[in-house]
Amino acid sequence: MKKILTLLLTVILVLTGCISKEEASKESSKEVEVNKEGFPIVDEEINLTMMAPGTGMAEWKDMPTLKEYSEKTNINFEYITPPMSDFQTKLNLAFASGDIADIIYAAGSSNLTAGMEVDYGKQGVLVPLEGLIEEHAPNIRKIFEENPEIKKSITTVDGHIYSLPAINMHPTSGWYRGPMWFNGQWLDALGVKELPKTTDELYDLLVRFKTEDPNGNGEADEIPLIDVKMDSTRPWLLGAFGLKEWGIDEVDGTVRYTPITENYKEYLTYMNKLYEEGLLDSETFSQSDEQKKAKGQANRLGLFPDYFSFFTTGESEEEAINNPMFHPLTSSVSDEPLFPRSPGINRGAFAITSNNEHPEASIRWVDYFYSKEGREYLNDGPEGYLWEKGENGARKYLEVPEGFDSSEDYRGTLTPAYGITAPTVTARIEGMELTEFDKFIEDETKAKIDPYAEVPIPLMYLTNEEQSTVNTIEVDLQSYVEQMEAKFITGVEPLSNWDKYVKTIENMNIEQYVQVYQDAYDRWKDS
């Protein structure tokens, strides 16, 4: 009898434990009611995980913006922030293992590619967002209503939205790459009053940079034009030859592959001439960005690319106002200035995965950052760190604490919206007083980019089959074109071999490659 009673007691305890565990499990995963508006988003605290690229400026859990926003919303996060250089690999591993965070934040289209969206969306790993947006995201919904092309650009072929974009509505939103800048001191030294408007005029000025000692040191050390692998200069100079992209672009509804056009051959011929005459830096295809900047700080550069000119020259913002932005050119094969324009939309900024038990709360969490108040909060952080409210209600920016080289370095410790594709709208903060440099940048943009800029091809999604075709062709194609551009410009490969080069590309199934994008463009146009 004692043994039987002991056994019964043991069974009762085990069953009680199992029931308690089951109840606890139900309790932890039960649906949390999401408030329709205002803060907190949920009355009971919830915990989620977030994966994002880290910039190394500060631990995300310590950032005042995220700490305060967590308190306002009642949503806490465990942040998984591998360095930007490792993020793509870590994200791929997380997808492959199934141990993916609840939210993928600021991946951008280079890490969370359009193909990945379609693939993982079809598998059910990424959650469709359109229903959540309709029900819980009034700010995003308003943006879609006012800008239907944005919704169109992030909707996949199957009709779903799997990621939210970073939207750029700043006056510089059309910048496709950082601009090219002329050395204003050199222009003054040579008495140059008008910037080049044609490729011939640019050539003549570069010759003067090389031969007339504009830096005044008595040495022939001037470098008229510089770049790192042509990646920043190329878009500006391709435009002079009527091309919007180094790859696929669209003209009057027809898609083409620009590196096999006669216009591209003219571009290569021009660049080879600059290289052979010492007008393009001989180290363009071998140097690092740091080496380029060192030459700029030694006042050896006449025309150079960078986001702002003082990043290369080491000057102050006030001094950099003297460095004018490059003006788009015309040439013998293109009589209209042209520059590629950014669509102002970067996909892959925010995605919710199937591991997330609180998608409604998650979409409300991010929706705030698409409002005017929210985007300014995400950009500059809470009041009292970077800024405070002035007497007239406008933002007054505070002195940067000791130990930081600039306000941007300090800002990078306050908010995650620094150097990554944060899900928000980038726009000028209302009431912020513009510096003379800000006004200079906006004036140069209005004069030299906005009138001539065209989006090369709309943002589009491919079907799984189309993406597979592109992936098969693209790797070898891009590698070959990159190698051959460097060889043609430096003269290692003579341009007399142009036909052989084109034939090689044709044998890489370029016709099929272009047709994929033509079909995708036609779908986009008709949608």
XYZ file of C-alpha atoms in Angstrom, residues 8-9 32 36 55 86 214 219 231 313-314 321 327 329 342 344 356 365 371 412 474 480 491 518:
24
model
C 0.306 7.793 -7.080
C 1.853 10.826 -5.395
C -1.063 40.586 -26.506
C -4.683 51.283 -31.846
C 28.404 50.332 -37.069
C 29.926 40.354 -41.496
C 47.688 75.043 -60.251
C 56.399 70.421 -59.073
C 32.945 53.346 -59.132
C 40.510 67.536 -49.072
C 40.436 67.761 -45.280
C 32.014 75.968 -50.428
C 28.270 69.753 -64.189
C 28.389 66.920 -69.835
C 18.359 57.541 -57.336
C 14.975 57.519 -53.337
C 7.770 36.756 -34.411
C 6.694 49.938 -33.483
C 5.817 60.061 -39.237
C 26.092 57.503 -34.011
C 25.181 37.650 -63.654
C 34.122 39.940 -67.049
C 45.295 50.045 -72.616
C 12.291 43.624 -70.284
